[in-house]
PDB file of C-alpha atoms in Angstrom:
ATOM      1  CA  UNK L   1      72.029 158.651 121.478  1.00 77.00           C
ATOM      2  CA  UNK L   2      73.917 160.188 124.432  1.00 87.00           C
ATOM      3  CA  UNK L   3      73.638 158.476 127.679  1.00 86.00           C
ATOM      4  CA  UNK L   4      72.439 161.862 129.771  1.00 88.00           C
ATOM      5  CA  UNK L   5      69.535 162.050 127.136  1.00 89.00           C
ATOM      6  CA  UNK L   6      68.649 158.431 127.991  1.00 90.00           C
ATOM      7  CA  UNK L   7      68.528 159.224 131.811  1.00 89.00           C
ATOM      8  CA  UNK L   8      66.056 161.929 130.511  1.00 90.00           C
ATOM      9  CA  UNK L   9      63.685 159.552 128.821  1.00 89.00           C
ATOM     10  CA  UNK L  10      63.724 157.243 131.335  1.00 90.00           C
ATOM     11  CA  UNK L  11      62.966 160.255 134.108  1.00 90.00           C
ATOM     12  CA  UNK L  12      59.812 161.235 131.854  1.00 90.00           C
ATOM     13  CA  UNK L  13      58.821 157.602 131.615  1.00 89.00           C
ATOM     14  CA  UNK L  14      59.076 157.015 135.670  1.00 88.00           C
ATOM     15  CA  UNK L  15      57.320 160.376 136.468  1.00 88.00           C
ATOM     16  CA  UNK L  16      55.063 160.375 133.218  1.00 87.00           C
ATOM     17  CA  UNK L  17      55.542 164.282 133.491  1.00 88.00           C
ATOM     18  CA  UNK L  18      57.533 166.347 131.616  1.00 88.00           C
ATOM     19  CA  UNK L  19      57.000 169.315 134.157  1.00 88.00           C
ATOM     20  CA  UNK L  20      57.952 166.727 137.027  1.00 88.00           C
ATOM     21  CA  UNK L  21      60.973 165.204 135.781  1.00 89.00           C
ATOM     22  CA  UNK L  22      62.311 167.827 134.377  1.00 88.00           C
ATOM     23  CA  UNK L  23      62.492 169.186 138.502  1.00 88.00           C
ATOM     24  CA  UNK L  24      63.898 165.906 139.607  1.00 86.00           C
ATOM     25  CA  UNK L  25      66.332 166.072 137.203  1.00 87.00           C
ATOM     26  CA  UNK L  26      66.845 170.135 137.987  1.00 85.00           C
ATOM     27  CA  UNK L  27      66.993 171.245 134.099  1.00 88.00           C
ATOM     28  CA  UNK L  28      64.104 173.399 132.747  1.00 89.00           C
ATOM     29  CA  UNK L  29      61.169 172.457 131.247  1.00 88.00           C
ATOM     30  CA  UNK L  30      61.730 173.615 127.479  1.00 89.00           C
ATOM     31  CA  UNK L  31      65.075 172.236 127.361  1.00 90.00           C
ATOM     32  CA  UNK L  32      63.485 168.849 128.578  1.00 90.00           C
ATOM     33  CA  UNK L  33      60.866 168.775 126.127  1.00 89.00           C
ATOM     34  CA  UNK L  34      63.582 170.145 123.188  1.00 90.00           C
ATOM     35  CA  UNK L  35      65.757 166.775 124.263  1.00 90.00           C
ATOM     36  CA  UNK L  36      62.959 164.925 124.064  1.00 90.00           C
ATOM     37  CA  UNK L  37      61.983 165.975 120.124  1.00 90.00           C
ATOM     38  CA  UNK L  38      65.659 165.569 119.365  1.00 90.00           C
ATOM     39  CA  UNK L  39      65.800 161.843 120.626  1.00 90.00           C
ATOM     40  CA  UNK L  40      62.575 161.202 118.806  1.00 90.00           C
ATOM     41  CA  UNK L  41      63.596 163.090 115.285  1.00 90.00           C
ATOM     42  CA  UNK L  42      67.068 161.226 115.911  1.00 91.00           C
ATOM     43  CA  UNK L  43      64.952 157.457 116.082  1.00 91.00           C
ATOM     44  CA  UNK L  44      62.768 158.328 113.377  1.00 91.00           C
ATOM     45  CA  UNK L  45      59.778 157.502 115.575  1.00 91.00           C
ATOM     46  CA  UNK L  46      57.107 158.850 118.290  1.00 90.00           C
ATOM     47  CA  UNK L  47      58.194 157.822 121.827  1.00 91.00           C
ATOM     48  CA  UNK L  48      55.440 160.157 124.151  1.00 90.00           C
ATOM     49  CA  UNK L  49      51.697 160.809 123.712  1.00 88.00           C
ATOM     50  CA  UNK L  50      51.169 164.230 125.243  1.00 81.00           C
ATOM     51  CA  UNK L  51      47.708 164.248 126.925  1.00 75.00           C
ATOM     52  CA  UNK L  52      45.164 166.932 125.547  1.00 69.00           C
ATOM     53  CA  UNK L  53      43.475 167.808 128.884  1.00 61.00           C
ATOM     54  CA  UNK L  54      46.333 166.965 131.016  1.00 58.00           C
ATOM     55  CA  UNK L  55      49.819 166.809 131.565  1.00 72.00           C
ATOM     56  CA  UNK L  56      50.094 163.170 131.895  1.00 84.00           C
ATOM     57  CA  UNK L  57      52.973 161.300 129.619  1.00 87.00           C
ATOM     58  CA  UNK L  58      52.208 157.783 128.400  1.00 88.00           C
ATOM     59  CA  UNK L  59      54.828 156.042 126.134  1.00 91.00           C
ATOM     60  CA  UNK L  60      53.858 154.276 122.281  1.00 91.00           C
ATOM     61  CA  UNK L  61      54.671 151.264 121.683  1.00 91.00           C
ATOM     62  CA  UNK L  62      58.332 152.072 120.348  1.00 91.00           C
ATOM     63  CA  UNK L  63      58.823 154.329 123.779  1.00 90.00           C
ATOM     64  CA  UNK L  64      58.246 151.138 125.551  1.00 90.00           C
ATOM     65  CA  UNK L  65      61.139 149.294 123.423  1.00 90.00           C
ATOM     66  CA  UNK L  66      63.316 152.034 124.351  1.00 92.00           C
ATOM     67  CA  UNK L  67      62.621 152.105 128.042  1.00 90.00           C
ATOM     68  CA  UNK L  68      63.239 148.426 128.302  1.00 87.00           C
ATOM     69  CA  UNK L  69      66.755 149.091 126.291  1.00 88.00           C
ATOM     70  CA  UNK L  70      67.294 152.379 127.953  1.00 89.00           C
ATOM     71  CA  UNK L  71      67.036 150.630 130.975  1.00 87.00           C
ATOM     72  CA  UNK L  72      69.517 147.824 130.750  1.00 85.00           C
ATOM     73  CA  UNK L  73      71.970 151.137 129.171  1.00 86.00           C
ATOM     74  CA  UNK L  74      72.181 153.207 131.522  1.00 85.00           C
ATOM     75  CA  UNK L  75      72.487 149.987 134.078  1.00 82.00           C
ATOM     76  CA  UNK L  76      75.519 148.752 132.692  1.00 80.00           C
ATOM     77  CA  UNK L  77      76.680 152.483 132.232  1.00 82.00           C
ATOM     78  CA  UNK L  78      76.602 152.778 135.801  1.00 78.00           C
ATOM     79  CA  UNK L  79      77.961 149.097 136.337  1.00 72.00           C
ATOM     80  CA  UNK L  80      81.210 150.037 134.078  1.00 75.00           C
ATOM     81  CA  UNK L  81      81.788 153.240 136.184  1.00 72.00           C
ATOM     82  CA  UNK L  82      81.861 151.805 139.743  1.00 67.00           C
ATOM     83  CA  UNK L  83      83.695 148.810 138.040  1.00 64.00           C
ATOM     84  CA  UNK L  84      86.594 151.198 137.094  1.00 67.00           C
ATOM     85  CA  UNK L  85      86.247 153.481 140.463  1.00 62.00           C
ATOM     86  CA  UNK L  86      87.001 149.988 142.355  1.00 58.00           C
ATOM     87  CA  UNK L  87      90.040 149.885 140.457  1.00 57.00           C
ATOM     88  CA  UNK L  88      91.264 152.929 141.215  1.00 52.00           C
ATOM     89  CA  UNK L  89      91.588 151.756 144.918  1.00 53.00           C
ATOM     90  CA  UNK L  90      88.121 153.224 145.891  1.00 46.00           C
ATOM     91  CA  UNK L  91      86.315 151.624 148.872  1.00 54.00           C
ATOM     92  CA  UNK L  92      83.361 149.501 148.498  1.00 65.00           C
ATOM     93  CA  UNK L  93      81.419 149.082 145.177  1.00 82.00           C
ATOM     94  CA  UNK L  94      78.535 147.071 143.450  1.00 87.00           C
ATOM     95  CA  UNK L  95      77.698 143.126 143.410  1.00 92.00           C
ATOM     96  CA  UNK L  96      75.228 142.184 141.455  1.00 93.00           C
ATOM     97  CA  UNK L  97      73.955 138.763 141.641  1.00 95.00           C
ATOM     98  CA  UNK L  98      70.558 137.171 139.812  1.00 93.00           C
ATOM     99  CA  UNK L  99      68.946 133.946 140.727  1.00 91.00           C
ATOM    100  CA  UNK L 100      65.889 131.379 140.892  1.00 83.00           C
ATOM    101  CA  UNK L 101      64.287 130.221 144.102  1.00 83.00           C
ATOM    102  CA  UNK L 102      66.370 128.166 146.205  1.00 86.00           C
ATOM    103  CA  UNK L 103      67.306 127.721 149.613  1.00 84.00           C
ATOM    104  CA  UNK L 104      70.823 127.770 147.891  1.00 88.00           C
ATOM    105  CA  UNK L 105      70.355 131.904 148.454  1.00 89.00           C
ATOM    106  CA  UNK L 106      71.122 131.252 152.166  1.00 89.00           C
ATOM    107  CA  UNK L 107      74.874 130.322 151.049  1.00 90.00           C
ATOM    108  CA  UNK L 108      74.906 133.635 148.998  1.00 92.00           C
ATOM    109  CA  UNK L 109      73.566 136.019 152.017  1.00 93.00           C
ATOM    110  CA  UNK L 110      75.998 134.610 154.715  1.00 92.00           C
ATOM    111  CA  UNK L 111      78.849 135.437 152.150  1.00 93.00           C
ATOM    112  CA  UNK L 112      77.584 139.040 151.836  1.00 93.00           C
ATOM    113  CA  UNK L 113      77.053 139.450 155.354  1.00 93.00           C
ATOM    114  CA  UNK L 114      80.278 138.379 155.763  1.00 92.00           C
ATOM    115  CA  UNK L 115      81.458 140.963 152.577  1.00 90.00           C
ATOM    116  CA  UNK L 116      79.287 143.707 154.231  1.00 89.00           C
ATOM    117  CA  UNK L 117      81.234 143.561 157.874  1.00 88.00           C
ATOM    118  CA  UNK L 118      84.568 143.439 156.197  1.00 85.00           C
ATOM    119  CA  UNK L 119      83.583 146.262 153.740  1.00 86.00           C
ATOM    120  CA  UNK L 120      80.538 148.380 154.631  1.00 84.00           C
ATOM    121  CA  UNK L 121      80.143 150.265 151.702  1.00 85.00           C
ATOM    122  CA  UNK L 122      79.600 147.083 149.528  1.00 88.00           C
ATOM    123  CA  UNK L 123      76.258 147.631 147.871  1.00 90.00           C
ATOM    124  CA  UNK L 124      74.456 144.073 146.589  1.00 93.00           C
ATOM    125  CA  UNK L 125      72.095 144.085 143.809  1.00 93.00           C
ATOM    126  CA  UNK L 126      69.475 141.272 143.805  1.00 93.00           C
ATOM    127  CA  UNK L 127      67.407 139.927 140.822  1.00 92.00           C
ATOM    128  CA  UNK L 128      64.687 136.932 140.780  1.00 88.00           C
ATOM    129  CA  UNK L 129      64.246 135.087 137.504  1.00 83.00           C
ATOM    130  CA  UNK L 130      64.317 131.618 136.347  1.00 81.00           C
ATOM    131  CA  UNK L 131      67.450 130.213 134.438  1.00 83.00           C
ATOM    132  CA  UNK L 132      66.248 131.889 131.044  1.00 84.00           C
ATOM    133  CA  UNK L 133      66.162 135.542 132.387  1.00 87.00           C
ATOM    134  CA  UNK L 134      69.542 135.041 134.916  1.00 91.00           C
ATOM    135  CA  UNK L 135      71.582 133.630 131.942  1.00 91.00           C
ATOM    136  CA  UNK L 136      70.115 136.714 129.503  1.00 90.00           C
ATOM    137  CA  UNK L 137      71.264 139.167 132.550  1.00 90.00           C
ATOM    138  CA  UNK L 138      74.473 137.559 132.681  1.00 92.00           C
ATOM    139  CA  UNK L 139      75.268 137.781 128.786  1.00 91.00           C
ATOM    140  CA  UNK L 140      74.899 141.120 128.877  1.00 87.00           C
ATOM    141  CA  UNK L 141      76.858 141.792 131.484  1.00 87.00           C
ATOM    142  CA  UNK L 142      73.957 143.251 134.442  1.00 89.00           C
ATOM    143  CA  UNK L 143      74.667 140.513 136.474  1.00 93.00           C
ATOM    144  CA  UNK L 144      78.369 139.452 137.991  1.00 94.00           C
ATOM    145  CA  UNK L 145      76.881 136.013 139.250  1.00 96.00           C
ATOM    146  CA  UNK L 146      74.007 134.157 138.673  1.00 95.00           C
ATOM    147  CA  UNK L 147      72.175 130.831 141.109  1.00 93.00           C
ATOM    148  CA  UNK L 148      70.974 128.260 138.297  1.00 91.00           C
ATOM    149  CA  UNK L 149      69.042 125.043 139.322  1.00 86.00           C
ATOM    150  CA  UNK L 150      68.633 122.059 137.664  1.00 80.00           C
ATOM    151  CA  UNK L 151      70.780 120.806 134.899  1.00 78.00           C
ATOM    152  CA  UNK L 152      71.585 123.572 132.668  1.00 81.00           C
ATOM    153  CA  UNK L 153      74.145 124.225 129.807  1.00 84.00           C
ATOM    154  CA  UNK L 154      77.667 125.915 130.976  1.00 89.00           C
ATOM    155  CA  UNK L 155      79.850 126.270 128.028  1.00 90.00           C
ATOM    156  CA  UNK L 156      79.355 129.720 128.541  1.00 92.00           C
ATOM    157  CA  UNK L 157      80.136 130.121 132.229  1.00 94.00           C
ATOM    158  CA  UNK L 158      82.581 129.359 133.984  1.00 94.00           C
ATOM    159  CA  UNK L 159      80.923 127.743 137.717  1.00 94.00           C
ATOM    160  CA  UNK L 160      81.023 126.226 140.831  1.00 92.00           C
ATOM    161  CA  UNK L 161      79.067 123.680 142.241  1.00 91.00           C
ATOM    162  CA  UNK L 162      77.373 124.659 145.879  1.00 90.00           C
ATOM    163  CA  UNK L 163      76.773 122.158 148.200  1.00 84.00           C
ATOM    164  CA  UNK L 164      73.431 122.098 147.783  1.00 82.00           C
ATOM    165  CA  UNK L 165      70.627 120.329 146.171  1.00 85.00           C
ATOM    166  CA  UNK L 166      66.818 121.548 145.851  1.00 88.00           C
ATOM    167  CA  UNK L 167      64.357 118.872 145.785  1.00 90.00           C
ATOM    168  CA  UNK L 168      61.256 118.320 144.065  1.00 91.00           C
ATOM    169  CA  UNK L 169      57.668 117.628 145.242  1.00 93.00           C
ATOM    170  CA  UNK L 170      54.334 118.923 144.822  1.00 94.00           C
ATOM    171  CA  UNK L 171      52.691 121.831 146.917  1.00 96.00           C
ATOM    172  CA  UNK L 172      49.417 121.087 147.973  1.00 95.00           C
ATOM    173  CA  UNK L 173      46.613 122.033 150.610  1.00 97.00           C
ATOM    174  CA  UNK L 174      46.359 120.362 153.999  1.00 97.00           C
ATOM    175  CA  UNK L 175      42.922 119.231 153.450  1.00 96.00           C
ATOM    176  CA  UNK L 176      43.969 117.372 150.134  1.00 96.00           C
ATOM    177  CA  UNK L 177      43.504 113.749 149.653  1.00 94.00           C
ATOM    178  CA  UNK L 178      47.253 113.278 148.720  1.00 95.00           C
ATOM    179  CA  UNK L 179      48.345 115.149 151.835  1.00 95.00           C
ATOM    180  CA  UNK L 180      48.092 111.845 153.905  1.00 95.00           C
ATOM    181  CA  UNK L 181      50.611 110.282 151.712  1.00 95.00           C
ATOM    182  CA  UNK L 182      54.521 110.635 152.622  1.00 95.00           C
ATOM    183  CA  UNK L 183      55.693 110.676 148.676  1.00 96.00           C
ATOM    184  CA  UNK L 184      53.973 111.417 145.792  1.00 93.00           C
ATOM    185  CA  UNK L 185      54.425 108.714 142.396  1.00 90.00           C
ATOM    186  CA  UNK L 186      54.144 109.805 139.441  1.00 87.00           C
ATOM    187  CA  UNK L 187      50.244 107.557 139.446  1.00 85.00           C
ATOM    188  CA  UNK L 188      48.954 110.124 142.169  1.00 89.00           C
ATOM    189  CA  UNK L 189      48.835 112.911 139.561  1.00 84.00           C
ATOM    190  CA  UNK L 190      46.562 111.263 137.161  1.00 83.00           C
ATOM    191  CA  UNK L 191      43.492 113.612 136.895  1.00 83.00           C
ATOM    192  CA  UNK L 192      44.927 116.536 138.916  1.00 86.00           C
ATOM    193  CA  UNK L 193      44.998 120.263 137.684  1.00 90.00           C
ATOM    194  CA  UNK L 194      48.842 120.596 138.055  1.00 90.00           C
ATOM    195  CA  UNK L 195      50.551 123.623 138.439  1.00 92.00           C
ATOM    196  CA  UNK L 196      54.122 123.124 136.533  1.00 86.00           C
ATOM    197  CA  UNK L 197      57.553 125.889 137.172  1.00 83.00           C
ATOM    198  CA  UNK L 198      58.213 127.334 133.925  1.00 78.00           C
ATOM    199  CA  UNK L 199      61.573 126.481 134.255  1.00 69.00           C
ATOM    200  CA  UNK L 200      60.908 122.759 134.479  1.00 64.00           C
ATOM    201  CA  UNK L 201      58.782 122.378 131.648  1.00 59.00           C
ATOM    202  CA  UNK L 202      60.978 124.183 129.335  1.00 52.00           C
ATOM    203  CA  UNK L 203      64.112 122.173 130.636  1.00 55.00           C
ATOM    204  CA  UNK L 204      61.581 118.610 131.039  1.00 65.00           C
ATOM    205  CA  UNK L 205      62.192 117.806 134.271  1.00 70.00           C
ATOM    206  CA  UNK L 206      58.494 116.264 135.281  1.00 73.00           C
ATOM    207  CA  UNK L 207      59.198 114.530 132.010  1.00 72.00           C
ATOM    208  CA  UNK L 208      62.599 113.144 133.285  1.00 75.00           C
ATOM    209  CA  UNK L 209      61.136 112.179 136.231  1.00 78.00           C
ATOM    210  CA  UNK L 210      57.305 110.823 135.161  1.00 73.00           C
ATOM    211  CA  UNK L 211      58.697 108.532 132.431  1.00 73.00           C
ATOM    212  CA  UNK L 212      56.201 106.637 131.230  1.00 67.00           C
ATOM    213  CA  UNK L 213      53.452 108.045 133.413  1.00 62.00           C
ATOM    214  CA  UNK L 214      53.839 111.361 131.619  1.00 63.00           C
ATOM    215  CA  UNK L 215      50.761 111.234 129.753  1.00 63.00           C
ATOM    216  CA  UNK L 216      48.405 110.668 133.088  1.00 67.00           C
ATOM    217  CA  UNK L 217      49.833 114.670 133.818  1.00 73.00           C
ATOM    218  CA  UNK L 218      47.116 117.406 133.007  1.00 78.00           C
ATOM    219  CA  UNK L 219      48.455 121.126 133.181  1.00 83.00           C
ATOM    220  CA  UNK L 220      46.267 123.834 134.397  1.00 88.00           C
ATOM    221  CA  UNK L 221      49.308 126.453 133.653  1.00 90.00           C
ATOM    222  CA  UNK L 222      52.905 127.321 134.156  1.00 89.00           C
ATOM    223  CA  UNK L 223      54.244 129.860 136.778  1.00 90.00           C
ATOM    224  CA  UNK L 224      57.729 131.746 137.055  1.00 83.00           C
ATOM    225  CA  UNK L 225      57.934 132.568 140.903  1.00 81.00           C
ATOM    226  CA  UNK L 226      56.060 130.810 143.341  1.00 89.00           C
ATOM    227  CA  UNK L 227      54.454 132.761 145.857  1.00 90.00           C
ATOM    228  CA  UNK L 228      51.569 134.393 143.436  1.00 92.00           C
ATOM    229  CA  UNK L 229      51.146 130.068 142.690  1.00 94.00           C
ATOM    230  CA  UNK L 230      51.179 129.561 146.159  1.00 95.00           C
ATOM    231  CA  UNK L 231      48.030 131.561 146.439  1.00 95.00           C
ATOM    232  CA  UNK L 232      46.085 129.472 143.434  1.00 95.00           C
ATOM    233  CA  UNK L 233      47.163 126.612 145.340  1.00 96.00           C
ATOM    234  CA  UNK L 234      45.806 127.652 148.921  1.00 96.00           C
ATOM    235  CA  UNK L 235      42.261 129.317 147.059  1.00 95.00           C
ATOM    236  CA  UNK L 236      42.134 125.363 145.852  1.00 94.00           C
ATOM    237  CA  UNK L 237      43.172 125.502 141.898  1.00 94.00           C
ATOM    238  CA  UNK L 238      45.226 123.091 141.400  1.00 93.00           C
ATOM    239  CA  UNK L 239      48.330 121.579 142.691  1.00 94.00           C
ATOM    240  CA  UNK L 240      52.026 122.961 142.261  1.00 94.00           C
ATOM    241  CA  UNK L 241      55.032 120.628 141.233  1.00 90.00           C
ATOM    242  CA  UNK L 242      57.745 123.144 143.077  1.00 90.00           C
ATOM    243  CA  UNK L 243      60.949 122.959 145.019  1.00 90.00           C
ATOM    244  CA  UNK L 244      60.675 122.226 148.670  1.00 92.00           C
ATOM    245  CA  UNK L 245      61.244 125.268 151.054  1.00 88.00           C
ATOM    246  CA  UNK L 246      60.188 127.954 149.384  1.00 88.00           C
ATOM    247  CA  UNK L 247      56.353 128.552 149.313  1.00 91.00           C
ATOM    248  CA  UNK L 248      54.657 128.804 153.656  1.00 92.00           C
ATOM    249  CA  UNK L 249      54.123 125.572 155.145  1.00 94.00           C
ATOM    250  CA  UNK L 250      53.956 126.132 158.710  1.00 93.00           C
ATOM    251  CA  UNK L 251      51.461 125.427 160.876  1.00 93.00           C
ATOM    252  CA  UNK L 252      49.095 128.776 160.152  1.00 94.00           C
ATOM    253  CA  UNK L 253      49.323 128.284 156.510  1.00 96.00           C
ATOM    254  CA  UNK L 254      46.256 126.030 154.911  1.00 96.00           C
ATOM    255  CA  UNK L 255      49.519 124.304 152.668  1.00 97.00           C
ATOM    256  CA  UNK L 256      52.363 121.519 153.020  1.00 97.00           C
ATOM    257  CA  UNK L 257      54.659 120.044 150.720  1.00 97.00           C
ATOM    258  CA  UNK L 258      55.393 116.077 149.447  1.00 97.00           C
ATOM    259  CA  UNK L 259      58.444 114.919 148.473  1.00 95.00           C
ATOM    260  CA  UNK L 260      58.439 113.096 144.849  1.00 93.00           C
ATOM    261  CA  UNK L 261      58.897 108.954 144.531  1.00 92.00           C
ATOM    262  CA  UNK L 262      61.327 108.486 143.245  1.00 90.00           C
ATOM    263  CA  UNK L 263      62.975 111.305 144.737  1.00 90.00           C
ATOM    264  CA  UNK L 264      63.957 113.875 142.077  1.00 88.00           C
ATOM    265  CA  UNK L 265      66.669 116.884 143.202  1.00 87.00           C
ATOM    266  CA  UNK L 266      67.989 119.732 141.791  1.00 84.00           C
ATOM    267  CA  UNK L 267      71.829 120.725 141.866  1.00 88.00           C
ATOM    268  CA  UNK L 268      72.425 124.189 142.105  1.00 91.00           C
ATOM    269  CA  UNK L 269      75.583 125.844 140.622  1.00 93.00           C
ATOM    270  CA  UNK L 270      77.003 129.540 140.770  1.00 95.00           C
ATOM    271  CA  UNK L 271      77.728 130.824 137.252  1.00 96.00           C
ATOM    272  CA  UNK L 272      79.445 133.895 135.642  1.00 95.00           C
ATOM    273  CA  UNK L 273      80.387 134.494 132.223  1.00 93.00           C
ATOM    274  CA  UNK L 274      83.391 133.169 130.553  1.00 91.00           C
ATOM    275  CA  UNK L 275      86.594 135.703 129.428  1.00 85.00           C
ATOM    276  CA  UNK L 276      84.817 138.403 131.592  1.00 83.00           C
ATOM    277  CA  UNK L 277      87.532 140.689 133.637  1.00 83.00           C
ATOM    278  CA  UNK L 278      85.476 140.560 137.421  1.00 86.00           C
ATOM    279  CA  UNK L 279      85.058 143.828 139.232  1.00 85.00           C
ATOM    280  CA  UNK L 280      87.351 143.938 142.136  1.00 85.00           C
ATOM    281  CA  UNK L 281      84.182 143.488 144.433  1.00 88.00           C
ATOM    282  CA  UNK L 282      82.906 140.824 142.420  1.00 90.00           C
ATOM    283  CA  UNK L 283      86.425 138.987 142.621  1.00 90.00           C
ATOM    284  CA  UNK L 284      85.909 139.429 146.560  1.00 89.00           C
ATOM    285  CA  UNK L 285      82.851 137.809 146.487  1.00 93.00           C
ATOM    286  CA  UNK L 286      83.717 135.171 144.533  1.00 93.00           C
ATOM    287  CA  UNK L 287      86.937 134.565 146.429  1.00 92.00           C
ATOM    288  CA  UNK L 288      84.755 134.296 150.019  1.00 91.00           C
ATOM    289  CA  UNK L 289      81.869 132.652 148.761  1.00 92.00           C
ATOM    290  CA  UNK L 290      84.385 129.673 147.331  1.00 90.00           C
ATOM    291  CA  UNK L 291      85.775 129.853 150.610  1.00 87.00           C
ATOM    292  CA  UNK L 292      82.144 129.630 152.585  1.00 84.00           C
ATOM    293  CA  UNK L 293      81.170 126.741 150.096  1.00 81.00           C
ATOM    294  CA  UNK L 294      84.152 124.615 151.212  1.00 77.00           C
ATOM    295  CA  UNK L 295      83.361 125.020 154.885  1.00 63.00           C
ATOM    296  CA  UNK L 296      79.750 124.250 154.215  1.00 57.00           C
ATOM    297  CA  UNK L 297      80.699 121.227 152.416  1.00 55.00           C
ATOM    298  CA  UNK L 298      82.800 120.262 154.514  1.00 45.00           C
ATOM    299  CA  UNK L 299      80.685 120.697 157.701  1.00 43.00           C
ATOM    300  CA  UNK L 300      77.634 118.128 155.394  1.00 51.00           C
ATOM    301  CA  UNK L 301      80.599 115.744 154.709  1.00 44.00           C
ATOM    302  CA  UNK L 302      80.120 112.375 156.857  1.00 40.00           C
ATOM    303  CA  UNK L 303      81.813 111.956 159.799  1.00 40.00           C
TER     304      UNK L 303
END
């Protein structure tokens, strides 16, 4: 598979028109459609269904495989190239940096402020995902860095630790029995529809923190991000066990937040993979955000 025939597919997948991407991508129309039939007699498989009555593309289920790969591709295609232009003494290039909700982020946007004034042609490349998806990114090399909370396993990452900590609690509405209550015990949750972050029930952390009291827990469901939960939660389904900060809580929003008892936090580390040669911008970044994280923790340190 050549890589400009990939940027093809993916054009007639985005525009789900031949006649349409073949203009954004200024080639004709029969040439598109013969590089099309070439990729698919080359896979051995059907990637587009043609509509009868109209022009509209839709993909089978093996054109959606290849989107998803061709995808991450032509990504990392693009990655390797600006990787190797920065070397060659060209200004600016690409960050890319992946992580889970956490005030944590705050650290990681004054450092590319700071990046961005020194260098304005720096370009930053953001992705959202628990631990799971970051960690996937970062093996295959789409991400430079990746913000992981919680206790996870670096033997594949090299890391430092940010002076920060996310803590736990439970996001609930105003009106809501437990909202009169400083702390929440692991006893206050017996009976209630609980929300639970994917990312702590695959890694147990309501487990770690319950104990015994685990059983008394009923889940109504999992979530990945929180604002879409954030929404059940203010409509009334359920409560959210969440990380403080993150979801509305201010004085027009129908939700606050409790803080767990015993308290239960969340360290938060900056990872990036082991024997992997850093992108001269990456290196940057790196080199001022270890600088930033010093001065923060310095400036928390008692006096």
């Amino acid at each position: 598979m050549e890589l400009r025939v990939l940027r093809y597919f993916l054009a007639v997948a985005r525009e789900e028109s031949i006649s349409a991407a073949a203009a954004t991508l200024h080639i004709t129309q029969p040439t598109l459609s013969r590089q099309l039939m070439d990729l698919e007699k080359e896979l051995g498989c059907r990637l587009l269904i043609r509509g009868k009555r109209s022009h509209k593309i839709s993909l089978t289920e093996e054109g959606m495989l290849l989107r998803r790969r061709a995808e991450e591709i032509v990504e990392l295609a693009d990655q390797t190239e600006a990787e190797f232009a920065a070397r060659e003494g060209i200004l600016g290039g690409n960050i890319y940096l992946g992580g889970g909700e956490t005030n944590a982020m705050r650290l990681l946007a004054r450092t590319a402020l700071t990046l961005e004034q020194k260098v304005p042609s720096l370009r930053f490349h953001l992705f959202s995902g628990n631990a799971d998806d970051v960690c996937e990114r970062l093996d295959r090399g789409l991400l430079d860095f990746g913000l992981l909370i919680g206790k996870v396993n670096l033997d594949k990452y090299e890391f430092i630790s940010l002076p920060y900590h996310d803590v736990w609690g439970l996001l609930l509405r105003k009106d809501h029995p437990l909202s009169q209550k400083e702390t929440i015990c692991p006893s206050d949750l017996q009976g209630l529809p609980l929300w639970g972050s994917r990312q702590a029930a695959n890694r147990n952390t309501i487990a770690a923190w319950a104990g015994d009291d685990l059983p008394l827990i009923q889940y109504i469901g999992t979530y990945n991000l929180i604002h879409n939960v954030s929404l059940m939660v203010a409509e009334g389904l359920g409560v959210a066990f969440c990380l403080d900060g993150l979801a509305d809580t201010g004085p027009n929003s129908p939700l606050c937040f409790r803080p767990l008892d015993p308290p239960f936090w969340a360290p938060v580390v900056l990872v990036w993979k082991k024997h992997r040669l850093l992108s001269a911008p990456a290196q940057l970044f790196l080199n001022q955000i270890q600088q930033d994280a010093t001065i923060s923790s310095l400036a928390q340190s008692p006096k």
